[in-house]
CSV table of C-alpha atoms and ligand atoms in Angstrom, one decimal:
chain,number,residue,atom,x,y,z
A,1,VAL,CA,124.5,85.6,125.2
A,2,SER,CA,127.6,84.8,123.3
A,3,VAL,CA,130.0,82.2,124.6
A,4,THR,CA,133.6,82.6,123.6
A,5,ALA,CA,135.4,79.4,124.7
A,6,ALA,CA,135.2,76.9,127.4
A,7,GLN,CA,137.0,73.7,128.5
A,8,LEU,CA,135.0,71.0,130.3
A,9,TRP,CA,136.6,68.0,132.0
A,10,CYS,CA,134.1,65.2,132.3
A,11,GLU,CA,134.6,62.5,134.9
A,12,LEU,CA,132.6,60.2,132.6
A,13,ALA,CA,131.2,60.9,129.2
A,14,TRP,CA,129.4,58.8,126.5
A,15,LEU,CA,131.1,59.2,123.1
A,16,GLY,CA,129.0,56.6,121.3
A,17,GLY,CA,130.7,53.4,122.4
A,18,ASP,CA,129.2,50.7,124.6
A,19,ARG,CA,130.6,52.2,127.8
A,20,ALA,CA,131.3,55.5,129.3
A,21,GLU,CA,134.8,57.0,128.9
A,22,ARG,CA,136.8,58.3,131.9
A,23,GLY,CA,138.5,61.7,131.9
A,24,VAL,CA,137.2,63.3,128.7
A,25,LEU,CA,138.2,66.9,127.9
A,26,VAL,CA,135.7,68.8,125.7
A,27,GLU,CA,136.6,72.1,124.3
A,28,ILE,CA,133.9,74.5,123.1
A,29,ALA,CA,134.1,77.6,121.0
A,30,ASP,CA,130.9,79.6,120.4
A,31,ASP,CA,128.1,77.1,119.9
A,32,ARG,CA,130.3,74.1,118.7
A,33,ILE,CA,132.4,71.4,120.2
A,34,VAL,CA,135.9,72.0,118.7
A,35,SER,CA,137.8,69.1,120.3
A,36,VAL,CA,137.3,66.0,122.4
A,37,THR,CA,140.2,64.3,124.1
A,38,THR,CA,139.9,61.0,125.9
A,39,ASP,CA,142.0,59.5,128.7
A,40,VAL,CA,142.8,62.9,130.3
A,41,ARG,CA,143.6,61.6,133.8
A,42,GLU,CA,143.8,65.0,135.6
A,43,ARG,CA,141.6,68.0,135.2
A,44,PRO,CA,143.5,70.8,133.4
A,45,SER,CA,143.5,73.9,135.6
A,46,ALA,CA,141.5,75.9,133.1
A,47,ALA,CA,138.8,73.3,132.7
A,48,GLU,CA,135.6,73.0,134.7
A,49,ARG,CA,135.1,69.7,136.3
A,50,LEU,CA,131.7,68.0,135.4
A,51,ARG,CA,130.8,65.3,138.0
A,52,GLY,CA,128.6,62.5,137.0
A,53,LEU,CA,127.9,61.2,133.4
A,54,VAL,CA,128.0,63.6,130.5
A,55,LEU,CA,125.7,62.8,127.5
A,56,PRO,CA,124.9,64.6,124.3
A,57,GLY,CA,121.7,66.6,124.6
A,58,PHE,CA,118.5,64.7,124.0
A,59,ALA,CA,116.2,65.3,121.1
A,60,ASN,CA,112.5,65.2,121.8
A,61,ALA,CA,111.4,64.4,118.2
A,62,HIS,CA,107.7,64.6,118.7
A,63,SER,CA,105.9,67.2,120.8
A,64,HIS,CA,102.6,69.0,120.9
A,65,ALA,CA,103.4,71.6,123.5
A,66,PHE,CA,99.8,72.5,124.4
A,67,HIS,CA,99.0,68.9,125.4
A,68,ARG,CA,100.9,69.6,128.6
A,69,ALA,CA,97.7,71.3,129.9
A,70,LEU,CA,96.0,67.9,129.8
A,71,ARG,CA,98.3,66.3,132.3
A,72,GLY,CA,96.3,64.8,135.2
A,73,ARG,CA,93.0,65.6,133.5
A,74,THR,CA,92.9,62.8,130.9
A,75,HIS,CA,95.0,60.0,132.3
A,76,ALA,CA,92.7,58.4,134.7
A,77,GLY,CA,89.3,56.9,133.9
A,78,ARG,CA,88.1,55.0,130.9
A,79,GLY,CA,87.7,56.1,127.3
A,80,THR,CA,89.7,55.6,124.1
A,81,PHE,CA,92.1,57.6,121.9
A,82,TRP,CA,89.1,59.1,120.3
A,83,THR,CA,87.5,60.3,123.6
A,84,TRP,CA,90.9,61.7,124.7
A,85,ARG,CA,91.0,63.6,121.4
A,86,GLU,CA,87.8,65.5,122.3
A,87,GLN,CA,89.5,66.7,125.6
A,88,MET,CA,92.6,67.7,123.6
A,89,TYR,CA,90.4,69.6,121.2
A,90,ALA,CA,88.9,71.5,124.2
A,91,VAL,CA,92.4,72.9,125.0
A,92,ALA,CA,93.2,73.7,121.4
A,93,ASP,CA,89.9,75.6,121.3
A,94,ARG,CA,90.9,77.9,124.2
A,95,LEU,CA,94.4,78.9,123.1
A,96,GLN,CA,95.4,82.3,121.9
A,97,PRO,CA,98.9,83.5,121.1
A,98,ASP,CA,99.5,84.9,124.7
A,99,THR,CA,98.3,81.8,126.5
A,100,TYR,CA,100.0,79.5,124.0
A,101,LEU,CA,103.3,81.4,124.5
A,102,ALA,CA,103.2,81.0,128.2
A,103,LEU,CA,102.2,77.3,128.1
A,104,ALA,CA,104.7,76.3,125.4
A,105,ARG,CA,107.5,78.3,127.1
A,106,ALA,CA,106.9,76.5,130.4
A,107,THR,CA,106.6,73.1,128.7
A,108,PHE,CA,109.9,73.6,126.8
A,109,ALA,CA,111.6,74.7,130.0
A,110,GLU,CA,110.4,71.5,131.6
A,111,MET,CA,112.0,69.7,128.7
A,112,ALA,CA,115.3,71.6,129.3
A,113,LEU,CA,115.3,70.5,132.9
A,114,ALA,CA,114.9,66.9,131.7
A,115,GLY,CA,118.0,67.2,129.4
A,116,ILE,CA,116.2,67.9,126.1
A,117,THR,CA,118.1,70.3,124.0
A,118,THR,CA,116.1,70.2,120.8
A,119,VAL,CA,112.3,69.7,120.3
A,120,GLY,CA,110.5,68.7,117.2
A,121,GLU,CA,107.2,70.6,117.5
A,122,PHE,CA,104.5,69.0,115.4
A,123,HIS,CA,102.6,72.2,115.0
A,124,TYR,CA,99.1,72.4,113.6
A,125,LEU,CA,97.3,75.0,115.7
A,126,HIS,CA,97.7,77.6,113.0
A,127,HIS,CA,94.7,79.9,112.9
A,128,GLY,CA,92.4,81.8,115.1
A,129,PRO,CA,88.9,80.7,116.3
A,130,GLY,CA,86.7,79.5,113.4
A,131,GLY,CA,89.8,79.1,111.3
A,132,VAL,CA,90.2,82.9,110.7
A,133,PRO,CA,93.9,83.6,110.1
A,134,TYR,CA,95.7,86.0,112.4
A,135,ALA,CA,97.1,89.2,110.9
A,136,ASP,CA,100.3,87.3,110.4
A,137,ALA,CA,99.1,83.9,109.2
A,138,ASN,CA,102.2,82.4,111.0
A,139,GLU,CA,101.6,84.1,114.3
A,140,MET,CA,101.0,80.8,116.2
A,141,GLY,CA,104.1,79.1,114.6
A,142,LEU,CA,106.3,82.1,115.4
A,143,THR,CA,104.8,82.0,119.0
A,144,VAL,CA,105.7,78.4,119.6
A,145,ALA,CA,109.2,79.0,118.2
A,146,GLN,CA,109.7,82.0,120.4
A,147,ALA,CA,108.6,79.9,123.4
A,148,ALA,CA,111.5,77.5,122.7
A,149,HIS,CA,113.9,80.4,122.3
A,150,GLU,CA,112.9,81.8,125.7
A,151,ALA,CA,113.1,78.4,127.3
A,152,GLY,CA,116.7,78.1,126.0
A,153,ILE,CA,116.3,75.1,123.7
A,154,ARG,CA,116.4,74.8,119.9
A,155,MET,CA,113.4,73.7,117.8
A,156,THR,CA,112.5,72.1,114.5
A,157,LEU,CA,109.2,73.6,113.8
A,158,LEU,CA,107.4,70.9,111.9
A,159,ASP,CA,104.7,72.9,110.3
A,160,THR,CA,101.8,70.6,109.8
A,161,CYS,CA,99.4,70.3,106.9
A,162,TYR,CA,95.9,69.4,108.1
A,163,LEU,CA,93.1,69.6,105.5
A,164,HIS,CA,90.4,67.1,106.4
A,165,GLY,CA,88.4,66.0,109.5
A,166,GLY,CA,88.7,62.4,108.3
A,167,ILE,CA,89.2,60.8,104.9
A,168,GLY,CA,86.8,62.6,102.6
A,169,GLN,CA,85.3,64.7,105.4
A,170,PRO,CA,85.4,68.5,106.0
A,171,LEU,CA,87.1,70.0,109.0
A,172,ASN,CA,84.8,70.3,112.0
A,173,GLY,CA,84.7,72.6,115.0
A,174,VAL,CA,88.1,73.4,116.4
A,175,GLN,CA,89.8,71.5,113.5
A,176,ARG,CA,89.1,74.6,111.4
A,177,ARG,CA,91.9,76.3,113.3
A,178,PHE,CA,94.3,73.6,111.9
A,179,GLY,CA,93.4,73.9,108.2
A,180,ASP,CA,94.9,76.0,105.4
A,181,GLY,CA,92.3,74.8,102.8
A,182,THR,CA,94.7,73.3,100.3
A,183,ALA,CA,98.2,71.9,100.3
A,184,ASP,CA,99.3,74.7,98.1
A,185,ALA,CA,98.0,77.3,100.6
A,186,TRP,CA,99.8,75.4,103.4
A,187,ALA,CA,103.0,75.5,101.3
A,188,ASP,CA,102.7,79.3,100.8
A,189,ARG,CA,102.1,79.9,104.4
A,190,ALA,CA,104.8,77.5,105.7
A,191,GLY,CA,107.3,78.9,103.1
A,192,ALA,CA,107.0,82.4,104.6
A,193,LEU,CA,108.0,81.1,108.1
A,194,SER,CA,111.2,82.6,109.4
A,195,PRO,CA,111.5,81.7,113.1
A,196,GLY,CA,115.1,82.7,113.9
A,197,PRO,CA,118.5,81.0,114.2
A,198,HIS,CA,117.5,78.7,117.0
A,199,ALA,CA,114.8,77.1,114.9
A,200,LEU,CA,114.6,75.1,111.6
A,201,VAL,CA,111.5,74.7,109.7
A,202,GLY,CA,110.4,71.2,108.6
A,203,ALA,CA,107.2,69.8,107.2
A,204,ALA,CA,104.6,67.5,108.6
A,205,VAL,CA,101.6,65.6,107.3
A,206,HIS,CA,99.1,65.3,110.2
A,207,SER,CA,98.1,61.8,109.0
A,208,VAL,CA,96.4,60.0,106.1
A,209,ARG,CA,93.1,60.9,107.9
A,210,ALA,CA,93.8,64.6,107.6
A,211,VAL,CA,95.7,64.8,104.3
A,212,ASP,CA,94.8,63.1,101.0
A,213,PRO,CA,97.5,61.4,98.9
A,214,ALA,CA,97.7,64.2,96.3
A,215,SER,CA,98.2,66.7,99.0
A,216,ILE,CA,100.8,64.5,100.7
A,217,THR,CA,102.7,64.7,97.4
A,218,THR,CA,102.7,68.5,97.5
A,219,VAL,CA,104.0,68.5,101.1
A,220,ALA,CA,106.7,65.9,100.4
A,221,ALA,CA,107.9,67.9,97.4
A,222,TRP,CA,108.1,71.0,99.5
A,223,ALA,CA,110.2,69.3,102.1
A,224,ALA,CA,112.4,67.6,99.4
A,225,GLN,CA,113.1,70.9,97.7
A,226,ARG,CA,114.4,72.3,101.0
A,227,GLY,CA,116.1,69.2,102.2
A,228,ALA,CA,113.9,69.6,105.3
A,229,PRO,CA,112.6,66.9,107.7
A,230,LEU,CA,109.2,65.5,106.9
A,231,HIS,CA,107.2,63.9,109.7
A,232,ALA,CA,103.8,62.2,109.8
A,233,HIS,CA,101.6,60.4,112.3
A,234,VAL,CA,101.4,56.8,110.9
A,235,SER,CA,99.3,53.9,112.0
A,236,GLU,CA,98.8,55.0,115.6
A,237,GLN,CA,95.3,53.3,115.8
A,238,PRO,CA,93.8,50.4,113.9
A,239,ALA,CA,90.9,52.5,112.9
A,240,GLU,CA,93.2,54.7,110.9
A,241,ASN,CA,94.5,51.7,109.0
A,242,ASP,CA,90.9,50.4,108.4
A,243,ALA,CA,89.8,53.7,107.0
A,244,CYS,CA,92.9,54.0,104.8
A,245,LEU,CA,92.5,50.5,103.4
A,246,ALA,CA,88.8,51.1,102.8
A,247,SER,CA,89.4,54.3,100.9
A,248,TYR,CA,92.8,53.8,99.2
A,249,GLY,CA,93.3,50.0,99.2
A,250,ARG,CA,96.6,50.5,100.9
A,251,THR,CA,98.1,50.9,104.3
A,252,PRO,CA,99.2,54.4,105.6
A,253,VAL,CA,102.9,53.4,105.1
A,254,GLU,CA,102.1,52.3,101.5
A,255,VAL,CA,100.3,55.7,100.8
A,256,PHE,CA,103.5,57.5,101.9
A,257,ALA,CA,105.7,55.1,99.9
A,258,ASP,CA,103.6,55.5,96.8
A,259,VAL,CA,104.0,59.2,96.7
A,260,GLY,CA,107.8,59.0,97.2
A,261,ALA,CA,107.7,60.5,100.7
A,262,LEU,CA,109.9,57.9,102.4
A,263,SER,CA,113.6,58.7,102.8
A,264,GLU,CA,116.2,59.4,105.5
A,265,ARG,CA,114.4,62.8,106.0
A,266,PHE,CA,111.1,61.1,106.8
A,267,SER,CA,109.9,60.2,110.3
A,268,ALA,CA,106.9,58.0,110.9
A,269,VAL,CA,105.6,58.8,114.3
A,270,HIS,CA,104.1,55.9,116.2
A,271,ALA,CA,104.2,53.3,113.4
A,272,ILE,CA,102.5,50.7,115.6
A,273,HIS,CA,100.1,48.7,113.5
A,274,LEU,CA,102.4,47.7,110.6
A,275,THR,CA,102.4,44.9,108.1
A,276,ASP,CA,105.6,43.1,107.2
A,277,ARG,CA,105.6,45.0,104.0
A,278,ASP,CA,105.3,48.3,105.9
A,279,ILE,CA,108.3,47.4,108.0
A,280,GLY,CA,110.3,46.6,104.8
A,281,LEU,CA,109.3,49.9,103.2
A,282,LEU,CA,110.3,52.0,106.2
A,283,GLY,CA,113.6,50.1,106.7
A,284,GLY,CA,114.5,49.9,103.1
A,285,SER,CA,114.1,53.7,102.7
A,286,ARG,CA,116.2,54.3,105.9
A,287,SER,CA,113.3,56.3,107.3
A,288,CYS,CA,113.1,57.1,111.0
A,289,VAL,CA,110.4,55.8,113.3
A,290,CYS,CA,109.6,58.0,116.2
A,291,CYS,CA,108.5,56.0,119.3
A,292,CYS,CA,106.4,57.8,121.9
A,293,PRO,CA,105.9,55.0,124.4
A,294,THR,CA,104.7,57.0,127.4
A,295,THR,CA,101.9,58.5,125.3
A,296,GLU,CA,101.2,55.3,123.4
A,297,ARG,CA,100.6,53.4,126.6
A,298,ASP,CA,98.5,56.2,128.0
A,299,LEU,CA,96.3,56.2,124.9
A,300,ALA,CA,96.3,52.3,124.7
A,301,ASP,CA,97.7,52.6,121.2
A,302,GLY,CA,99.9,49.5,121.2
A,303,ILE,CA,103.6,48.8,120.9
A,304,THR,CA,105.8,49.9,118.0
A,305,PRO,CA,107.7,46.9,116.6
A,306,ALA,CA,110.9,48.9,117.1
A,307,SER,CA,113.4,46.0,117.1
A,308,ARG,CA,112.1,44.7,113.8
A,309,LEU,CA,112.1,48.2,112.3
A,310,ARG,CA,115.7,48.7,113.4
A,311,ALA,CA,116.7,45.3,112.0
A,312,ALA,CA,115.1,46.3,108.7
A,313,GLY,CA,117.2,49.5,108.5
A,314,ALA,CA,115.0,52.2,110.1
A,315,ALA,CA,116.5,54.7,112.5
A,316,LEU,CA,114.7,55.3,115.8
A,317,SER,CA,113.9,58.5,117.6
A,318,LEU,CA,111.9,59.3,120.7
A,319,GLY,CA,109.1,61.8,121.5
A,320,SER,CA,107.1,62.8,124.6
A,321,ASP,CA,104.2,63.6,122.3
A,322,SER,CA,101.3,64.4,124.6
A,323,HIS,CA,103.6,65.0,127.6
A,324,ALA,CA,101.9,62.5,129.9
A,325,VAL,CA,105.4,62.7,131.3
A,326,ILE,CA,108.5,64.6,130.0
A,327,ASP,CA,111.3,62.2,130.8
A,328,PRO,CA,113.6,60.9,128.1
A,329,TYR,CA,115.0,58.1,130.3
A,330,GLU,CA,111.5,56.7,130.8
A,331,GLU,CA,110.8,57.0,127.1
A,332,ALA,CA,114.1,55.2,126.2
A,333,ARG,CA,113.7,52.2,128.5
A,334,ALA,CA,110.0,51.8,127.6
A,335,VAL,CA,111.0,51.1,124.0
A,336,GLU,CA,112.8,48.0,125.3
A,337,LEU,CA,110.6,47.1,128.2
A,338,ASP,CA,107.3,47.3,126.3
A,339,GLU,CA,108.8,45.0,123.7
A,340,ARG,CA,109.9,42.6,126.4
A,341,LEU,CA,106.3,42.3,127.7
A,342,ALA,CA,105.0,41.7,124.2
A,343,SER,CA,107.7,39.3,123.1
A,344,ARG,CA,108.6,37.7,126.4
A,345,GLU,CA,112.2,38.1,125.4
A,346,ARG,CA,114.9,40.4,126.8
A,347,GLY,CA,117.6,42.4,125.0
A,348,ASN,CA,115.7,43.5,122.0
A,349,HIS,CA,117.7,46.8,122.0
A,350,ALA,CA,121.2,47.4,123.3
A,351,VAL,CA,121.6,50.3,125.7
A,352,VAL,CA,123.6,52.3,123.1
A,353,ASP,CA,120.8,51.9,120.6
A,354,LEU,CA,118.3,53.3,123.1
A,355,LEU,CA,120.7,56.2,123.8
A,356,ALA,CA,121.2,56.7,120.0
A,357,ALA,CA,117.4,57.0,119.7
A,358,ALA,CA,117.2,59.5,122.6
A,359,THR,CA,119.9,61.7,121.1
A,360,ASN,CA,118.8,61.4,117.4
A,361,HIS,CA,119.0,65.0,116.1
A,362,ALA,CA,119.4,63.9,112.5
A,363,SER,CA,115.6,63.3,112.2
A,364,LEU,CA,115.2,67.0,113.2
A,365,GLY,CA,117.8,68.2,110.8
A,366,TRP,CA,120.5,69.3,113.3
A,367,ASN,CA,124.2,68.3,113.6
A,368,ALA,CA,124.0,67.5,117.3
A,369,GLY,CA,123.5,64.6,119.5
A,370,ARG,CA,127.1,63.4,119.6
A,371,ILE,CA,130.0,64.6,121.7
A,372,GLU,CA,132.5,65.1,118.8
A,373,ALA,CA,134.3,68.0,117.1
A,374,GLY,CA,132.0,69.9,114.8
A,375,ALA,CA,128.8,69.0,116.5
A,376,LEU,CA,126.7,71.6,118.3
A,377,ALA,CA,127.7,72.0,122.0
A,378,ASP,CA,124.6,70.4,123.5
A,379,LEU,CA,125.4,68.5,126.7
A,380,VAL,CA,123.5,66.9,129.6
A,381,VAL,CA,125.2,66.2,132.9
A,382,ILE,CA,123.5,63.5,135.0
A,383,GLY,CA,124.4,63.3,138.6
A,384,LEU,CA,125.2,59.8,139.7
A,385,ASP,CA,124.8,60.6,143.4
A,386,SER,CA,121.0,60.2,143.8
A,387,VAL,CA,119.4,57.2,145.5
A,388,ARG,CA,118.5,55.9,142.0
A,389,LEU,CA,122.0,56.0,140.6
A,390,ALA,CA,124.4,55.8,143.5
A,391,GLY,CA,126.8,52.9,142.9
A,392,ALA,CA,127.1,53.4,139.2
A,393,ASP,CA,130.6,53.4,137.8
A,394,ALA,CA,132.2,53.6,134.4
A,395,ALA,CA,131.1,50.1,133.5
A,396,THR,CA,127.5,50.5,134.7
A,397,ALA,CA,126.8,54.2,134.2
A,398,LEU,CA,125.0,53.8,130.8
A,399,PRO,CA,122.6,51.0,131.7
A,400,SER,CA,122.1,52.6,135.1
A,401,VAL,CA,121.0,55.9,133.5
A,402,VAL,CA,118.8,54.2,130.8
A,403,TYR,CA,117.1,51.9,133.2
A,404,ALA,CA,116.9,53.8,136.5
A,405,ALA,CA,117.4,57.6,135.9
A,406,THR,CA,114.6,60.1,135.9
A,407,ALA,CA,114.5,63.7,134.7
A,408,ALA,CA,115.2,64.7,138.3
A,409,ASP,CA,118.8,63.3,138.0
A,410,VAL,CA,119.7,66.0,135.5
A,411,ARG,CA,122.2,68.5,137.0
A,412,HIS,CA,123.3,70.7,134.1
A,413,VAL,CA,122.2,71.3,130.5
A,414,MET,CA,124.1,73.1,127.8
A,415,VAL,CA,122.5,74.2,124.6
A,416,GLY,CA,124.8,75.6,121.9
A,417,GLY,CA,127.6,76.3,124.3
A,418,ARG,CA,125.4,78.1,126.8
A,419,TRP,CA,124.3,76.7,130.2
A,420,VAL,CA,120.5,76.6,130.3
A,421,VAL,CA,120.2,74.5,133.5
A,422,ARG,CA,122.7,74.6,136.4
A,423,ASP,CA,122.4,72.5,139.5
A,424,GLY,CA,119.0,71.3,138.5
A,425,ALA,CA,117.6,74.9,138.1
A,426,HIS,CA,116.5,76.6,134.9
A,427,GLN,CA,118.6,79.7,134.5
A,428,SER,CA,115.8,81.9,133.1
A,429,PHE,CA,112.8,81.3,135.3
A,430,ASP,CA,111.0,79.3,137.9
A,431,VAL,CA,109.5,76.5,135.8
A,432,PRO,CA,107.0,74.9,138.2
A,433,SER,CA,105.5,78.4,138.9
A,434,ALA,CA,105.4,79.1,135.1
A,435,LEU,CA,103.7,75.8,134.5
A,436,ARG,CA,101.2,76.4,137.3
A,437,SER,CA,100.1,79.8,136.0
A,438,ALA,CA,100.1,78.7,132.3
A,439,VAL,CA,98.0,75.7,132.9
A,440,ALA,CA,95.6,77.6,135.1
A,441,ALA,CA,95.3,80.3,132.4
A,442,VAL,CA,94.2,77.7,129.8
A,443,TRP,CA,91.4,76.4,132.0
A,444,SER,CA,90.1,79.5,133.7
A,445,PRO,CA,86.9,80.8,132.1
A,446,ASP,CA,88.3,84.2,131.1
A,447,GLY,CA,91.7,82.9,130.0
A,448,ASN,CA,93.5,84.5,132.9
A,449,PRO,CA,95.3,82.7,135.7
A,450,ALA,CA,92.9,81.6,138.3
A,451,GLY,CA,95.3,82.6,141.1
B,501,LIG,ZN1,101.4,63.4,117.9
């Protein structure tokens, strides 16, 4: 669908400052914002009135779409990250391109309804059962990118290198579906990816558990050559740090630093169990740290020292990761509130810093996440008339949304100049019904919806 031009008059919009602006006229041509005018008191007759608060689209910088099928199945009860991982592997084992397409499409549509306009999909489910490649070795990557396209959001496909079942160990069981054998073979396959104009290709290193330092060097060089984002799981669990120190005599962050992987294009996902030196390395290199607090608390991972990282110079982004919930407002406030519980101090992060993290598209390689001329026309309109937000005004709209909004408060979502969500409804399909049948298909014995 091509969009020619549109004028939107926002009652309130966030343009990056510490409070919302009143009467903002946004002009859009094709997929870009071409002008932003503040202090426009009256709606011009040609402009559509947007009631509520208009924000730039949110970036979900860390996602594994298929984990959505685990919701409600793994969150209660006991166990650890490592027992959760066994349940996650059970889903990975069952997925084929058709069931994966349906599940990922519905999951990305749930993201669109929450105001997410770009997803960073950390994709490692590359091959068929037993690790046998599909006829097109990129079939699964193309499938997940297609799912985002059909759900109406853009994607950075973070094609993930995954070579070992643990440091010095072979891939085991379902992990064989993740592996390309060598980093060079990964680079050849990822280099052939061409997922379409709505998607960028970036690189990912699963973790220091799954990729040795020499292979990390290869992946980092591949990303550097292309100026592409490079993401990695880093220090999510103490056991990863222990194994890394025992094998390499260095922390995971030091392993990445020593091969030259840290830069503004690098995102360390989780980055929880860090030394002071790790914080200095991430900050000094202007790396990004992707916080996934709703997943991290579900998995009892710990709390990212996000305020110290930001003070050291790191950027922050947010991810819903395992999709325990898909709610960028909950993710944003958890960064602050979790640190309050740990530090017993308030105000570790300003509201605008949390919004900047929630809209950080740079870590995914897109010029979006800001309402300004030249940026992609990705917008979220949040109604301020629900019981959660009623009473918010220009002065209180930003903290109200960050601390009290939920995904259910999203009224309209625009991606690249095109409305994907209107009046709280996805424009392409019935998302709850799509989720219901996609999740049922994953768990039914024959791979078909149970009805
Ligand atoms: Zn992850």
